[in-house]
C-alpha cells in the first residue's frame, strides 16, 4: 500500500518540515508488527516528492490481532489494498502533519496552499470511477484513475480490478491528508475496528471546513459511519444547513440503553448485588457504580484487553464521591462460576447477538436454572428496525452472529423460560418507528416467588 505526495512551486521544501521528516534520512518504523517506510526522491525549494509504503504483516492481521482487526482469517486483498488498515498504520507517521503542529518556526506553512499531487493505491472498491471522482472533484482536485494490466500466460482478464488514484489541486498539506483519511475508508466501505463516538469525533475533526459543504456529505457519512445512530450524532455536532432526517433525541443509542437499564435496576426492590456479563470496557459497570443501594458489581469479561481498559475507567471514577468500585472478573458465559449464584440482577447488554445461536440455550440454562438471579435483563438489536437504517441483509456489526425481529426475540425468550420460573416483560429502547418499533429490544426476566 502506497501514498506518494508530490508538490511543486516556491518553498516546496517547507513541506518536509510539516511532515517532520528529514529528507536525508530513510524513515522506517514498525507499528504492531507492520512496517511503515518513507523516503524522498526529491526535496528542493521548487519540488518535493515523498512516498510512504505500508507493508502489513498479513499473518498478524488475520491471527494474532483478530480481536483488534476484525477481518477474515484468510489472506485476501484487504491486507494489500488501501483501506482503514492503511490509514491506521500511516496515521502515527503523519501525526504532525494531520494535527498541524510542526515546530513553531514552521507554523506559518500549515495554512499555506501548495500545488499538490496525491497518488495512492492499490484500491479495491465497489465504487465506479465516476463515483470516486464525485468524492474528490468538489474539493477542487482533478482526478485520474488508472488500472494495472495483467500479463497472464493463460486467459483470465486483461485488466486488473485494482486501481490507482491520482489527485491534483491546490490545498494545504493538513487538509489534503485529512480529506484522504476520511475518504479512503469511504472508498473501501469497510472498517476493521468498531465504529463508535470516537470515530464520529475523528470524522468531524478531520472534516472541519470542507465536509459540511460537500455535495456527497450524506453518502460519506453513510459509508464512513455505517449506522444512523452515528450519523445522527454528527448531525448534533455540526452546523450544516443540509440536514439529515430529523430525530427526536440527541442522546446516543448506547447511552439510552444504559439509561434504561439503570432505570429498571433502580425500580427493583432488590438490586444490591449485580453481575454485568460481557462488560467490555466497563462503560455500563461504571455507571452502575453510582446507583444508590448497590453493594456489589461484578464486571465479567473474557477479553484481557477490555478488562484493562475497564479498570482504567474504574480508577478514574473512584475519585468521585459515592462511587462503588466494580470488581473485574475474567470469565465466560460458557463456564459455571459459583460466585454468580443467586445475585439480585444479571445483565446481558448487547451480548447474545455475538454468540452462535446454537450455543445460547446452554448459556440461558446456566443463568436461569443454575445461577437463578432475581432479575435478568437482556437487550439485543431489533432486526425489524434495520429497515430504517437501509441495511438490507447486513447486520449492524460485523461480529453479530444474528439479529432477531421482535417476534423472534419474544419466542426465543419464552423458549428459554421452559421451566416457567420467570415472568417476562418486553420493552423497547431508542426512537420508536411506527412500523418497525425501536432499534433495541429488551426482555426483563423476573423470578417468581417460590
PDB file of N, CA and C in Angstrom, residues 276-347:
ATOM      1  N   UNK A 276     -22.622  -7.894  35.639  1.00  0.00           N
ATOM      2  CA  UNK A 276     -22.668  -7.347  34.280  1.00  0.00           C
ATOM      3  C   UNK A 276     -21.849  -8.262  33.376  1.00  0.00           C
ATOM      4  N   UNK A 277     -22.560  -9.177  32.675  1.00  0.00           N
ATOM      5  CA  UNK A 277     -21.872 -10.129  31.791  1.00  0.00           C
ATOM      6  C   UNK A 277     -21.488  -9.449  30.468  1.00  0.00           C
ATOM      7  N   UNK A 278     -20.293  -9.772  29.965  1.00  0.00           N
ATOM      8  CA  UNK A 278     -19.821  -9.142  28.736  1.00  0.00           C
ATOM      9  C   UNK A 278     -19.660  -7.653  28.924  1.00  0.00           C
ATOM     10  N   UNK A 279     -19.022  -7.285  30.040  1.00  0.00           N
ATOM     11  CA  UNK A 279     -18.947  -5.878  30.458  1.00  0.00           C
ATOM     12  C   UNK A 279     -18.028  -5.037  29.593  1.00  0.00           C
ATOM     13  N   UNK A 280     -17.211  -5.687  28.746  1.00  0.00           N
ATOM     14  CA  UNK A 280     -16.362  -4.944  27.819  1.00  0.00           C
ATOM     15  C   UNK A 280     -15.438  -3.968  28.512  1.00  0.00           C
ATOM     16  N   UNK A 281     -15.453  -2.726  28.051  1.00  0.00           N
ATOM     17  CA  UNK A 281     -14.577  -1.696  28.592  1.00  0.00           C
ATOM     18  C   UNK A 281     -15.142  -1.032  29.840  1.00  0.00           C
ATOM     19  N   UNK A 282     -16.244  -1.570  30.362  1.00  0.00           N
ATOM     20  CA  UNK A 282     -16.764  -1.115  31.646  1.00  0.00           C
ATOM     21  C   UNK A 282     -17.646   0.110  31.607  1.00  0.00           C
ATOM     22  N   UNK A 283     -18.188   0.458  30.427  1.00  0.00           N
ATOM     23  CA  UNK A 283     -18.977   1.683  30.322  1.00  0.00           C
ATOM     24  C   UNK A 283     -20.287   1.607  31.117  1.00  0.00           C
ATOM     25  N   UNK A 284     -20.946   0.446  31.083  1.00  0.00           N
ATOM     26  CA  UNK A 284     -22.164   0.290  31.883  1.00  0.00           C
ATOM     27  C   UNK A 284     -21.820   0.079  33.349  1.00  0.00           C
ATOM     28  N   UNK A 285     -20.831  -0.742  33.624  1.00  0.00           N
ATOM     29  CA  UNK A 285     -20.465  -1.038  35.011  1.00  0.00           C
ATOM     30  C   UNK A 285     -20.101   0.222  35.786  1.00  0.00           C
ATOM     31  N   UNK A 286     -19.413   1.153  35.114  1.00  0.00           N
ATOM     32  CA  UNK A 286     -19.010   2.361  35.821  1.00  0.00           C
ATOM     33  C   UNK A 286     -20.229   3.206  36.175  1.00  0.00           C
ATOM     34  N   UNK A 287     -21.272   3.176  35.347  1.00  0.00           N
ATOM     35  CA  UNK A 287     -22.495   3.899  35.688  1.00  0.00           C
ATOM     36  C   UNK A 287     -23.256   3.207  36.811  1.00  0.00           C
ATOM     37  N   UNK A 288     -23.196   1.881  36.814  1.00  0.00           N
ATOM     38  CA  UNK A 288     -23.841   1.141  37.901  1.00  0.00           C
ATOM     39  C   UNK A 288     -23.204   1.478  39.250  1.00  0.00           C
ATOM     40  N   UNK A 289     -21.926   1.862  39.220  1.00  0.00           N
ATOM     41  CA  UNK A 289     -21.219   2.200  40.449  1.00  0.00           C
ATOM     42  C   UNK A 289     -21.768   3.414  41.165  1.00  0.00           C
ATOM     43  N   UNK A 290     -22.599   4.201  40.483  1.00  0.00           N
ATOM     44  CA  UNK A 290     -23.184   5.391  41.103  1.00  0.00           C
ATOM     45  C   UNK A 290     -24.643   5.183  41.503  1.00  0.00           C
ATOM     46  N   UNK A 291     -25.188   3.981  41.281  1.00  0.00           N
ATOM     47  CA  UNK A 291     -26.590   3.708  41.628  1.00  0.00           C
ATOM     48  C   UNK A 291     -26.710   3.499  43.141  1.00  0.00           C
ATOM     49  N   UNK A 292     -27.583   4.244  43.741  1.00  0.00           N
ATOM     50  CA  UNK A 292     -27.756   4.166  45.193  1.00  0.00           C
ATOM     51  C   UNK A 292     -28.273   2.790  45.612  1.00  0.00           C
ATOM     52  N   UNK A 293     -27.707   2.257  46.659  1.00  0.00           N
ATOM     53  CA  UNK A 293     -28.133   0.974  47.206  1.00  0.00           C
ATOM     54  C   UNK A 293     -27.359  -0.219  46.682  1.00  0.00           C
ATOM     55  N   UNK A 294     -26.557  -0.041  45.641  1.00  0.00           N
ATOM     56  CA  UNK A 294     -25.764  -1.147  45.094  1.00  0.00           C
ATOM     57  C   UNK A 294     -24.558  -1.404  46.001  1.00  0.00           C
ATOM     58  N   UNK A 295     -24.353  -2.661  46.344  1.00  0.00           N
ATOM     59  CA  UNK A 295     -23.256  -3.032  47.241  1.00  0.00           C
ATOM     60  C   UNK A 295     -22.169  -3.865  46.559  1.00  0.00           C
ATOM     61  N   UNK A 296     -22.495  -4.439  45.383  1.00  0.00           N
ATOM     62  CA  UNK A 296     -21.526  -5.290  44.689  1.00  0.00           C
ATOM     63  C   UNK A 296     -21.808  -5.250  43.188  1.00  0.00           C
ATOM     64  N   UNK A 297     -20.751  -5.045  42.404  1.00  0.00           N
ATOM     65  CA  UNK A 297     -20.846  -5.101  40.944  1.00  0.00           C
ATOM     66  C   UNK A 297     -19.736  -6.011  40.441  1.00  0.00           C
ATOM     67  N   UNK A 298     -20.104  -7.085  39.795  1.00  0.00           N
ATOM     68  CA  UNK A 298     -19.130  -7.994  39.187  1.00  0.00           C
ATOM     69  C   UNK A 298     -19.139  -7.745  37.681  1.00  0.00           C
ATOM     70  N   UNK A 299     -18.041  -7.186  37.169  1.00  0.00           N
ATOM     71  CA  UNK A 299     -17.909  -6.891  35.737  1.00  0.00           C
ATOM     72  C   UNK A 299     -17.180  -8.054  35.082  1.00  0.00           C
ATOM     73  N   UNK A 300     -17.917  -8.901  34.369  1.00  0.00           N
ATOM     74  CA  UNK A 300     -17.390 -10.163  33.836  1.00  0.00           C
ATOM     75  C   UNK A 300     -17.099 -10.014  32.348  1.00  0.00           C
ATOM     76  N   UNK A 301     -15.860 -10.304  31.952  1.00  0.00           N
ATOM     77  CA  UNK A 301     -15.441 -10.093  30.571  1.00  0.00           C
ATOM     78  C   UNK A 301     -14.308 -11.065  30.235  1.00  0.00           C
ATOM     79  N   UNK A 302     -14.357 -11.730  29.051  1.00  0.00           N
ATOM     80  CA  UNK A 302     -13.282 -12.673  28.697  1.00  0.00           C
ATOM     81  C   UNK A 302     -12.028 -12.000  28.136  1.00  0.00           C
ATOM     82  N   UNK A 303     -12.153 -10.787  27.585  1.00  0.00           N
ATOM     83  CA  UNK A 303     -11.021 -10.132  26.924  1.00  0.00           C
ATOM     84  C   UNK A 303     -10.146  -9.390  27.926  1.00  0.00           C
ATOM     85  N   UNK A 304      -8.883  -9.775  28.009  1.00  0.00           N
ATOM     86  CA  UNK A 304      -7.960  -9.106  28.921  1.00  0.00           C
ATOM     87  C   UNK A 304      -7.750  -7.657  28.512  1.00  0.00           C
ATOM     88  N   UNK A 305      -7.727  -7.416  27.227  1.00  0.00           N
ATOM     89  CA  UNK A 305      -7.541  -6.047  26.742  1.00  0.00           C
ATOM     90  C   UNK A 305      -8.676  -5.148  27.218  1.00  0.00           C
ATOM     91  N   UNK A 306      -9.901  -5.641  27.114  1.00  0.00           N
ATOM     92  CA  UNK A 306     -11.051  -4.849  27.561  1.00  0.00           C
ATOM     93  C   UNK A 306     -11.050  -4.677  29.071  1.00  0.00           C
ATOM     94  N   UNK A 307     -10.632  -5.700  29.793  1.00  0.00           N
ATOM     95  CA  UNK A 307     -10.579  -5.620  31.253  1.00  0.00           C
ATOM     96  C   UNK A 307      -9.614  -4.528  31.703  1.00  0.00           C
ATOM     97  N   UNK A 308      -8.476  -4.434  31.049  1.00  0.00           N
ATOM     98  CA  UNK A 308      -7.511  -3.394  31.399  1.00  0.00           C
ATOM     99  C   UNK A 308      -8.089  -2.007  31.152  1.00  0.00           C
ATOM    100  N   UNK A 309      -8.806  -1.847  30.048  1.00  0.00           N
ATOM    101  CA  UNK A 309      -9.438  -0.558  29.772  1.00  0.00           C
ATOM    102  C   UNK A 309     -10.528  -0.253  30.791  1.00  0.00           C
ATOM    103  N   UNK A 310     -11.270  -1.284  31.184  1.00  0.00           N
ATOM    104  CA  UNK A 310     -12.321  -1.093  32.184  1.00  0.00           C
ATOM    105  C   UNK A 310     -11.727  -0.681  33.527  1.00  0.00           C
ATOM    106  N   UNK A 311     -10.650  -1.328  33.921  1.00  0.00           N
ATOM    107  CA  UNK A 311     -10.022  -0.990  35.212  1.00  0.00           C
ATOM    108  C   UNK A 311      -9.531   0.443  35.224  1.00  0.00           C
ATOM    109  N   UNK A 312      -9.010   0.897  34.090  1.00  0.00           N
ATOM    110  CA  UNK A 312      -8.581   2.290  33.995  1.00  0.00           C
ATOM    111  C   UNK A 312      -9.773   3.221  34.149  1.00  0.00           C
ATOM    112  N   UNK A 313     -10.908   2.861  33.549  1.00  0.00           N
ATOM    113  CA  UNK A 313     -12.123   3.668  33.676  1.00  0.00           C
ATOM    114  C   UNK A 313     -12.621   3.658  35.129  1.00  0.00           C
ATOM    115  N   UNK A 314     -12.563   2.516  35.776  1.00  0.00           N
ATOM    116  CA  UNK A 314     -12.991   2.422  37.171  1.00  0.00           C
ATOM    117  C   UNK A 314     -12.109   3.281  38.084  1.00  0.00           C
ATOM    118  N   UNK A 315     -10.800   3.237  37.835  1.00  0.00           N
ATOM    119  CA  UNK A 315      -9.872   4.015  38.655  1.00  0.00           C
ATOM    120  C   UNK A 315     -10.148   5.508  38.546  1.00  0.00           C
ATOM    121  N   UNK A 316     -10.463   5.976  37.356  1.00  0.00           N
ATOM    122  CA  UNK A 316     -10.764   7.398  37.164  1.00  0.00           C
ATOM    123  C   UNK A 316     -12.034   7.781  37.919  1.00  0.00           C
ATOM    124  N   UNK A 317     -13.041   6.887  37.891  1.00  0.00           N
ATOM    125  CA  UNK A 317     -14.312   7.183  38.559  1.00  0.00           C
ATOM    126  C   UNK A 317     -14.188   7.108  40.075  1.00  0.00           C
ATOM    127  N   UNK A 318     -13.189   6.400  40.570  1.00  0.00           N
ATOM    128  CA  UNK A 318     -13.014   6.218  42.019  1.00  0.00           C
ATOM    129  C   UNK A 318     -12.792   7.523  42.756  1.00  0.00           C
ATOM    130  N   UNK A 319     -12.341   8.527  42.029  1.00  0.00           N
ATOM    131  CA  UNK A 319     -12.089   9.825  42.669  1.00  0.00           C
ATOM    132  C   UNK A 319     -13.392  10.568  42.955  1.00  0.00           C
ATOM    133  N   UNK A 320     -14.487  10.108  42.354  1.00  0.00           N
ATOM    134  CA  UNK A 320     -15.765  10.796  42.532  1.00  0.00           C
ATOM    135  C   UNK A 320     -16.516  10.251  43.745  1.00  0.00           C
ATOM    136  N   UNK A 321     -17.233  11.135  44.385  1.00  0.00           N
ATOM    137  CA  UNK A 321     -17.948  10.788  45.616  1.00  0.00           C
ATOM    138  C   UNK A 321     -19.108   9.840  45.315  1.00  0.00           C
ATOM    139  N   UNK A 322     -19.280   8.844  46.163  1.00  0.00           N
ATOM    140  CA  UNK A 322     -20.410   7.938  46.063  1.00  0.00           C
ATOM    141  C   UNK A 322     -20.249   6.832  45.042  1.00  0.00           C
ATOM    142  N   UNK A 323     -19.022   6.606  44.579  1.00  0.00           N
ATOM    143  CA  UNK A 323     -18.805   5.576  43.557  1.00  0.00           C
ATOM    144  C   UNK A 323     -18.407   4.258  44.207  1.00  0.00           C
ATOM    145  N   UNK A 324     -19.102   3.179  43.795  1.00  0.00           N
ATOM    146  CA  UNK A 324     -18.754   1.830  44.246  1.00  0.00           C
ATOM    147  C   UNK A 324     -17.880   1.178  43.192  1.00  0.00           C
ATOM    148  N   UNK A 325     -16.674   0.792  43.546  1.00  0.00           N
ATOM    149  CA  UNK A 325     -15.728   0.222  42.598  1.00  0.00           C
ATOM    150  C   UNK A 325     -16.179  -1.172  42.154  1.00  0.00           C
ATOM    151  N   UNK A 326     -16.427  -1.371  40.852  1.00  0.00           N
ATOM    152  CA  UNK A 326     -16.775  -2.718  40.372  1.00  0.00           C
ATOM    153  C   UNK A 326     -15.577  -3.669  40.481  1.00  0.00           C
ATOM    154  N   UNK A 327     -15.870  -4.933  40.590  1.00  0.00           N
ATOM    155  CA  UNK A 327     -14.832  -5.969  40.614  1.00  0.00           C
ATOM    156  C   UNK A 327     -14.722  -6.584  39.228  1.00  0.00           C
ATOM    157  N   UNK A 328     -13.550  -6.464  38.615  1.00  0.00           N
ATOM    158  CA  UNK A 328     -13.335  -7.055  37.286  1.00  0.00           C
ATOM    159  C   UNK A 328     -13.038  -8.541  37.424  1.00  0.00           C
ATOM    160  N   UNK A 329     -13.733  -9.353  36.639  1.00  0.00           N
ATOM    161  CA  UNK A 329     -13.550 -10.801  36.679  1.00  0.00           C
ATOM    162  C   UNK A 329     -13.356 -11.316  35.252  1.00  0.00           C
ATOM    163  N   UNK A 330     -12.291 -12.072  35.056  1.00  0.00           N
ATOM    164  CA  UNK A 330     -12.113 -12.752  33.782  1.00  0.00           C
ATOM    165  C   UNK A 330     -13.014 -13.979  33.777  1.00  0.00           C
ATOM    166  N   UNK A 331     -14.012 -13.974  32.929  1.00  0.00           N
ATOM    167  CA  UNK A 331     -14.969 -15.072  32.949  1.00  0.00           C
ATOM    168  C   UNK A 331     -15.710 -15.202  31.643  1.00  0.00           C
ATOM    169  N   UNK A 332     -16.466 -16.270  31.519  1.00  0.00           N
ATOM    170  CA  UNK A 332     -17.203 -16.564  30.297  1.00  0.00           C
ATOM    171  C   UNK A 332     -18.571 -17.108  30.650  1.00  0.00           C
ATOM    172  N   UNK A 333     -19.508 -16.867  29.781  1.00  0.00           N
ATOM    173  CA  UNK A 333     -20.853 -17.407  29.971  1.00  0.00           C
ATOM    174  C   UNK A 333     -20.902 -18.913  29.802  1.00  0.00           C
ATOM    175  N   UNK A 334     -19.844 -19.497  29.269  1.00  0.00           N
ATOM    176  CA  UNK A 334     -19.842 -20.933  28.981  1.00  0.00           C
ATOM    177  C   UNK A 334     -19.235 -21.769  30.108  1.00  0.00           C
ATOM    178  N   UNK A 335     -18.787 -21.108  31.166  1.00  0.00           N
ATOM    179  CA  UNK A 335     -18.186 -21.832  32.284  1.00  0.00           C
ATOM    180  C   UNK A 335     -18.884 -21.437  33.581  1.00  0.00           C
ATOM    181  N   UNK A 336     -19.306 -22.430  34.305  1.00  0.00           N
ATOM    182  CA  UNK A 336     -20.018 -22.178  35.548  1.00  0.00           C
ATOM    183  C   UNK A 336     -19.080 -21.583  36.586  1.00  0.00           C
ATOM    184  N   UNK A 337     -19.568 -20.571  37.308  1.00  0.00           N
ATOM    185  CA  UNK A 337     -18.786 -19.915  38.355  1.00  0.00           C
ATOM    186  C   UNK A 337     -19.711 -19.657  39.529  1.00  0.00           C
ATOM    187  N   UNK A 338     -19.445 -20.311  40.655  1.00  0.00           N
ATOM    188  CA  UNK A 338     -20.347 -20.229  41.809  1.00  0.00           C
ATOM    189  C   UNK A 338     -20.437 -18.820  42.383  1.00  0.00           C
ATOM    190  N   UNK A 339     -19.496 -17.943  42.016  1.00  0.00           N
ATOM    191  CA  UNK A 339     -19.552 -16.569  42.508  1.00  0.00           C
ATOM    192  C   UNK A 339     -20.763 -15.811  41.973  1.00  0.00           C
ATOM    193  N   UNK A 340     -21.403 -16.335  40.925  1.00  0.00           N
ATOM    194  CA  UNK A 340     -22.526 -15.641  40.317  1.00  0.00           C
ATOM    195  C   UNK A 340     -23.878 -16.180  40.786  1.00  0.00           C
ATOM    196  N   UNK A 341     -23.869 -17.061  41.740  1.00  0.00           N
ATOM    197  CA  UNK A 341     -25.100 -17.680  42.235  1.00  0.00           C
ATOM    198  C   UNK A 341     -25.973 -16.681  42.986  1.00  0.00           C
ATOM    199  N   UNK A 342     -27.283 -16.759  42.710  1.00  0.00           N
ATOM    200  CA  UNK A 342     -28.335 -16.084  43.481  1.00  0.00           C
ATOM    201  C   UNK A 342     -28.101 -14.577  43.629  1.00  0.00           C
ATOM    202  N   UNK A 343     -27.656 -13.911  42.571  1.00  0.00           N
ATOM    203  CA  UNK A 343     -27.488 -12.465  42.623  1.00  0.00           C
ATOM    204  C   UNK A 343     -28.829 -11.775  42.391  1.00  0.00           C
ATOM    205  N   UNK A 344     -28.886 -10.507  42.740  1.00  0.00           N
ATOM    206  CA  UNK A 344     -30.138  -9.768  42.560  1.00  0.00           C
ATOM    207  C   UNK A 344     -30.410  -9.469  41.095  1.00  0.00           C
ATOM    208  N   UNK A 345     -29.367  -9.053  40.380  1.00  0.00           N
ATOM    209  CA  UNK A 345     -29.547  -8.643  38.976  1.00  0.00           C
ATOM    210  C   UNK A 345     -28.412  -9.192  38.130  1.00  0.00           C
ATOM    211  N   UNK A 346     -28.755  -9.734  36.974  1.00  0.00           N
ATOM    212  CA  UNK A 346     -27.772 -10.069  35.952  1.00  0.00           C
ATOM    213  C   UNK A 346     -28.133  -9.312  34.680  1.00  0.00           C
ATOM    214  N   UNK A 347     -27.102  -8.888  33.948  1.00  0.00           N
ATOM    215  CA  UNK A 347     -27.309  -8.068  32.763  1.00  0.00           C
ATOM    216  C   UNK A 347     -26.574  -8.680  31.577  1.00  0.00           C
TER     217      UNK A 347
END
